[in-house]
Amino acid sequence: MAVGARTTHYTLPFRKLYLLKNFTAWVESGSGDRAWRTRNITLQLENAIKLDPPHNKISFSKANGTLRLQLPRAEERAGKAVVLRREVRHRQGKDTTWTLVECKTQEDEEESEDEAVTCDLGQTAALELQIRHKMLHWSSTWSDWSQIILVPAEITERPRVSYTLGRLGQSGRRNLTLQWQKASEEQGNVTYTVAVRMLTCGCREPMAEISLQKDVAELNLALSGAEHSISLSAANAAGCGPAWTCHIPPDSDTEISFLAVSTAGANTTVQWAAKANGTFYCLEKQPLEGARRPAACIQKPFVETGTYTETGVLEPRRWYRIAIHGQGPGRSWATFAATYHFTGTDQEANASATRFTLRGLQPGTVYRAEIQASTARTSRPQHPSRTKELGNGPGAFPGGLVSGRG
């Protein structure tokens, strides 16, 4: 088929070609006694398809140098699924050379609209990349490259965080200030997420999360006196990095008075006043020694300044930290009351005294005595001693305690 000397393309008559058979074409040209001939191009026209380049809105993530893409699944042809090959080329900047990588399509038992594709880039630094694809048939050709996609550097380290924790005030809250180092420029737009979980009450509420933009590097939180878990994580377009975590122990110093505390047998009853309106609260009863256990969640409406009563079972002759924690408006928790309580006979001595006389003891009986300083809120070791028989004089307790009959 001859064409004009200045022609650079030619349209073949579609109806005269076999679409499912191999078709070989070449171009010859000549001038005088000189001739030129191109290499042969063999195609199967039905499958000689060049796809459009991948679209620009591509969902991706990157971890440990592996790029993960979510790409649209190719449309079926003749009722059959179409499998595509995909390649990525990447570089670290405009003045560097491209590196070509072939990608793998992950098998998906549940066919969704998108396919998961992975590409091993071999580095965690910031990159710019392009994607192209083609059908598997030998006569298909690669699409043009997609537009450049900017992939920020991976966040591979935990945020560097410092914090200060204030004392629990009579309002039932304490201030926690978090400060952290900002992300590097090559990590792009970074979002910080602070997650707060209150561990003392077993109310199983969702973790409170606070999202902050890149320019923020400090956060103030108002916490109750209960035990908390705090975490801070950073995420960018490549994915989420490892989280910094911190355990905030329960407050052990501040007294917020109950209206009344009484013990009858194994039952201890506390009366308290609410500091806000709410629905959820818990009665914390933690022994000073032994493992901590979550307090049961109580769902019962309460109103600010209202008076309420709770009763719990405590082991005899032990020191406990008793507290009421309640959830107020905006899911914020506060400590309504907190104190120390000994489930036995309490007798108070003058702070300046170095001796104390216990009265009403039975003869020939072993007793245990504990000394506790109200400022330290910790109990000293127990001092065992046996009272003498009547008429033999007072028996001495270790540590300067004196026994006798009143």
XYZ file of C-alpha atoms in Angstrom:
406
model
C 0.000 0.000 0.000
C 1.654 3.192 -1.197
C 1.143 6.523 0.564
C 2.383 10.026 -0.066
C 5.985 10.938 0.660
C 5.029 13.461 3.333
C 2.525 11.191 5.123
C 3.472 9.965 8.624
C 0.361 7.882 9.421
C -2.047 5.598 7.671
C -5.446 4.230 8.689
C -6.033 0.606 7.756
C -9.512 -0.437 6.563
C -10.982 -2.105 9.640
C -13.274 -4.508 7.758
C -10.410 -6.005 5.771
C -8.382 -7.048 8.833
C -8.527 -10.174 10.969
C -8.836 -9.049 14.588
C -8.002 -12.366 16.276
C -5.064 -13.323 14.084
C -1.534 -12.025 14.224
C -0.995 -9.003 12.001
C 2.508 -7.921 10.930
C 3.226 -4.461 9.501
C 6.285 -2.448 8.527
C 7.073 0.721 6.580
C 9.383 1.064 3.606
C 10.654 4.241 1.995
C 13.091 4.986 -0.768
C 14.834 7.710 -2.704
C 16.493 6.876 -6.016
C 18.435 3.681 -5.541
C 18.378 3.933 -1.705
C 15.714 2.180 0.457
C 14.877 2.097 4.160
C 12.740 -0.397 6.043
C 11.463 -0.294 9.628
C 11.418 -3.288 11.916
C 8.333 -5.492 11.866
C 5.483 -4.820 14.266
C 3.335 -7.871 14.989
C 0.007 -7.367 16.711
C -3.236 -9.129 17.430
C -5.530 -6.233 16.817
C -8.309 -7.348 19.154
C -5.853 -7.166 22.069
C -3.514 -4.427 20.867
C -4.836 -2.036 23.507
C -3.188 0.961 25.088
C -5.010 1.937 28.275
C -5.444 5.458 29.562
C -2.934 6.330 32.288
C -3.992 5.703 35.910
C -6.114 8.514 37.285
C -4.719 11.056 39.717
C -6.748 10.278 42.840
C -4.900 7.197 44.050
C -5.089 5.966 47.632
C -1.698 4.860 48.930
C 0.323 4.115 52.030
C 3.978 3.258 52.579
C 5.744 1.327 55.329
C 9.265 -0.119 55.541
C 9.942 0.946 51.963
C 6.917 -0.885 50.511
C 4.319 1.173 48.652
C 0.715 -0.021 48.899
C -1.763 1.238 46.315
C -5.513 0.920 45.973
C -6.233 0.991 42.228
C -9.505 0.543 40.330
C -10.113 -2.957 39.041
C -10.084 -3.152 35.220
C -13.425 -3.577 33.495
C -14.303 -7.057 32.250
C -13.927 -7.909 28.567
C -16.259 -10.474 27.013
C -17.471 -11.416 30.490
C -13.980 -12.210 31.759
C -11.873 -10.471 34.385
C -8.955 -8.455 33.071
C -5.596 -8.700 34.849
C -3.165 -5.799 34.525
C 0.568 -5.412 34.891
C 1.685 -2.303 36.733
C 4.976 -0.489 37.058
C 6.152 2.417 39.175
C 9.086 4.675 38.582
C 10.373 6.853 41.423
C 13.066 9.384 42.217
C 13.998 11.597 45.165
C 14.046 14.873 43.224
C 13.946 16.469 39.813
C 17.721 16.254 39.392
C 17.913 12.506 40.110
C 17.328 9.547 37.797
C 14.205 7.391 37.742
C 14.207 3.895 39.223
C 11.780 1.416 37.636
C 9.950 -1.125 39.826
C 7.435 -3.793 38.816
C 4.479 -4.088 41.191
C 2.469 -7.075 42.403
C -1.315 -7.366 42.571
C -2.559 -9.008 45.754
C -5.078 -11.812 45.483
C -8.481 -10.829 46.795
C -10.999 -13.506 47.718
C -13.778 -10.938 47.920
C -13.824 -9.011 44.668
C -14.126 -5.313 45.429
C -14.051 -2.279 43.172
C -10.350 -1.730 43.926
C -7.276 -3.932 43.802
C -4.464 -3.911 46.359
C -1.088 -3.443 44.669
C 2.336 -3.477 46.358
C 5.613 -2.059 45.035
C 8.945 -2.584 46.810
C 10.674 0.806 46.607
C 13.444 -0.131 49.030
C 13.600 3.185 50.904
C 11.685 5.221 53.463
C 12.665 8.717 52.255
C 10.374 11.202 50.501
C 9.793 10.357 46.824
C 7.975 11.437 43.726
C 6.622 8.655 41.551
C 4.488 7.779 38.535
C 2.424 4.701 37.681
C 1.586 3.014 34.404
C -0.241 -0.192 33.456
C -0.972 -2.566 30.597
C -2.949 -5.699 29.847
C -1.187 -9.074 30.045
C -1.628 -9.905 26.374
C 1.641 -9.734 24.434
C 0.296 -7.329 21.856
C -0.900 -4.715 24.368
C 1.270 -1.685 25.101
C 2.056 0.307 28.243
C -0.101 3.294 29.059
C 1.422 6.714 29.436
C 2.747 7.542 32.891
C 0.368 9.018 35.439
C 0.902 12.476 36.818
C 3.576 12.750 39.502
C 2.481 11.613 42.973
C 4.364 13.050 45.954
C 4.972 10.499 48.723
C 6.309 11.975 51.997
C 8.983 10.342 54.107
C 7.748 7.596 56.398
C 7.320 8.301 60.104
C 9.491 5.564 61.558
C 10.101 6.827 65.110
C 7.858 7.542 68.064
C 7.259 11.223 68.811
C 9.678 12.687 71.352
C 7.372 13.789 74.148
C 7.831 15.405 77.541
C 5.038 16.039 80.008
C 4.250 17.682 83.321
C 1.474 16.544 85.633
C -0.090 18.918 88.147
C -1.632 18.084 91.505
C -5.264 17.129 91.836
C -7.258 20.188 92.868
C -10.470 20.423 94.838
C -12.263 20.742 91.498
C -11.472 17.055 91.009
C -9.141 17.584 88.047
C -5.390 17.839 87.442
C -3.600 19.381 84.481
C -1.452 17.299 82.140
C 0.716 19.220 79.657
C 2.233 17.361 76.701
C 5.026 18.837 74.579
C 6.621 17.150 71.566
C 9.091 17.756 68.761
C 7.555 18.744 65.421
C 7.887 16.495 62.380
C 10.531 17.150 59.703
C 9.680 18.989 56.492
C 10.150 15.900 54.307
C 7.384 14.154 56.260
C 4.898 16.598 54.744
C 1.549 17.403 56.322
C 1.460 15.587 59.645
C -1.557 15.064 61.889
C -1.040 14.258 65.569
C -3.568 12.172 67.470
C -3.695 12.149 71.266
C -5.703 9.266 72.740
C -6.854 9.301 76.371
C -8.261 6.259 78.144
C -9.423 6.282 81.756
C -8.482 2.901 83.242
C -9.990 3.044 86.723
C -13.663 2.759 85.770
C -14.878 -0.165 83.709
C -17.369 1.901 81.705
C -15.858 0.674 78.401
C -16.409 3.990 76.723
C -14.549 4.642 73.453
C -11.106 6.162 73.755
C -11.208 9.953 73.586
C -9.124 11.137 70.625
C -7.899 14.647 69.832
C -6.506 15.436 66.354
C -3.972 18.242 65.931
C -2.268 19.706 62.865
C 1.457 19.833 62.132
C 2.155 23.262 63.610
C 0.835 22.263 67.053
C 3.441 20.877 69.472
C 1.750 21.273 72.868
C -1.526 20.164 74.443
C -3.109 20.735 77.863
C -5.479 18.090 79.230
C -7.685 18.157 82.333
C -7.692 14.693 83.928
C -9.458 13.310 86.944
C -7.489 11.717 89.766
C -8.047 8.251 88.290
C -5.513 6.062 86.480
C -5.068 6.929 82.787
C -3.308 5.738 79.659
C -2.126 8.426 77.204
C -0.767 7.917 73.698
C 0.456 10.289 70.993
C 0.920 9.212 67.378
C 1.801 11.038 64.156
C 0.447 10.256 60.679
C 0.971 11.612 57.174
C -0.026 10.577 53.654
C 2.354 7.598 53.842
C 0.733 6.212 56.984
C 0.825 6.257 60.777
C 4.041 5.950 62.752
C 4.574 4.148 66.089
C 2.848 5.705 69.079
C 4.351 7.166 72.231
C 2.523 5.864 75.300
C 2.474 6.940 78.914
C 0.876 5.574 82.075
C -0.542 8.215 84.415
C -0.907 6.701 87.903
C -3.878 7.552 90.082
C -3.526 10.501 92.429
C -2.449 9.360 95.888
C -1.967 12.626 97.775
C -5.042 14.829 97.557
C -7.976 14.549 99.956
C -11.362 15.622 98.598
C -13.742 15.120 101.475
C -16.669 12.721 101.424
C -19.750 13.900 103.254
C -19.503 10.759 105.389
C -17.636 7.436 105.522
C -18.779 4.586 107.768
C -18.048 0.867 108.144
C -20.442 -1.808 109.411
C -18.953 -5.287 109.276
C -17.607 -5.906 105.780
C -19.673 -3.052 104.294
C -18.311 0.465 103.917
C -20.735 3.253 103.028
C -19.727 6.607 101.568
C -21.819 9.712 101.036
C -20.684 12.178 98.380
C -21.759 15.302 96.518
C -21.628 15.525 92.711
C -19.600 18.315 91.099
C -21.452 18.210 87.747
C -24.451 16.716 85.973
C -23.921 13.267 84.489
C -24.943 9.638 84.166
C -21.852 7.455 84.649
C -19.651 7.157 87.721
C -17.744 4.566 89.705
C -16.709 3.868 93.287
C -12.987 3.102 93.402
C -11.887 0.879 96.304
C -8.179 0.145 95.893
C -6.144 -1.492 98.681
C -2.771 0.167 99.196
C -1.074 -3.183 98.643
C -1.845 -5.650 95.860
C -2.935 -5.510 92.232
C -5.262 -2.762 91.040
C -8.666 -3.749 89.724
C -11.085 -1.687 87.585
C -14.097 -0.362 89.445
C -17.559 -1.313 88.282
C -19.294 1.229 86.092
C -22.486 2.643 87.604
C -25.067 4.111 85.249
C -27.289 6.334 87.354
C -28.121 10.003 86.718
C -26.686 12.545 89.146
C -26.940 16.341 89.327
C -24.492 18.984 90.477
C -24.434 19.461 94.296
C -26.765 16.457 94.684
C -26.011 14.052 97.559
C -25.597 10.308 96.866
C -24.680 7.155 98.774
C -22.772 4.041 97.731
C -21.896 0.922 99.697
C -19.106 -1.563 98.938
C -17.518 -4.608 100.547
C -13.947 -4.143 101.829
C -11.577 -6.637 103.407
C -11.115 -6.114 107.146
C -8.047 -4.480 108.682
C -6.673 -3.000 105.454
C -5.942 0.504 104.201
C -7.900 1.565 101.115
C -7.893 4.524 98.776
C -11.589 5.286 98.197
C -12.686 7.677 95.470
C -15.750 8.610 93.436
C -15.094 9.492 89.767
C -17.926 10.863 87.629
C -18.362 11.749 83.975
C -19.651 15.241 83.374
C -20.626 17.173 80.234
C -18.517 16.572 77.131
C -17.426 13.141 78.389
C -14.991 14.807 80.809
C -14.300 12.979 84.069
C -13.668 14.483 87.490
C -12.975 13.107 90.955
C -15.850 14.066 93.237
C -14.339 12.700 96.464
C -11.174 10.848 97.512
C -9.774 9.725 100.875
C -7.944 6.978 102.722
C -9.897 4.580 104.899
C -8.838 1.807 107.289
C -11.334 -1.018 107.759
C -10.687 -1.532 111.456
C -10.632 0.444 114.708
C -9.087 3.924 113.851
C -7.601 5.912 116.716
C -5.935 9.273 116.106
C -2.899 10.551 118.019
C -1.570 14.053 118.346
C 0.943 14.818 115.590
C 3.601 15.784 118.153
C 3.150 12.622 120.269
C 5.728 9.822 120.325
C 3.742 7.460 122.575
C 0.131 6.264 122.506
C -1.831 4.050 124.894
C -4.311 1.516 123.511
C -7.109 0.800 125.960
C -9.734 -1.878 126.221
C -7.500 -4.757 125.098
C -8.181 -8.330 126.248
C -5.578 -10.218 128.283
C -3.662 -13.087 126.687
C -4.589 -11.918 123.172
C -2.322 -11.199 120.186
C -2.975 -7.791 118.604
C -1.513 -6.055 115.581
C -1.049 -2.282 115.561
C -0.313 -0.003 112.592
C 1.096 3.513 112.608
C 0.254 5.790 109.704
C 1.420 9.351 109.093
C -1.428 11.348 107.592
C 0.940 13.334 105.374
C 2.600 10.287 103.780
C -0.613 8.265 103.406
C 1.319 5.035 103.818
C 1.058 2.508 106.623
C 4.060 1.360 108.601
C 4.787 -2.364 109.133
C 2.526 -4.054 111.645
C 3.837 -4.561 115.197
C 2.656 -7.858 116.755
C 2.525 -8.106 120.547
C 0.737 -10.191 123.148
C -0.988 -8.744 126.191
C -0.009 -10.226 129.552
C -2.340 -11.950 131.993
C -4.132 -9.733 134.517
C -1.977 -8.663 137.462
C 1.342 -9.006 135.658
C 1.647 -5.353 134.660
C 1.431 -3.694 131.248
C 2.913 -5.390 128.195
C 5.102 -3.320 125.899
C 4.495 -3.059 122.156
C 7.484 -2.499 119.844
C 7.907 1.012 118.615
C 6.934 2.657 121.884
C 3.303 1.456 121.972
C 2.097 0.515 125.450
C -0.722 -1.940 126.203
C -2.824 -2.028 129.362
C -6.398 -2.251 130.617
C -8.554 0.780 130.901
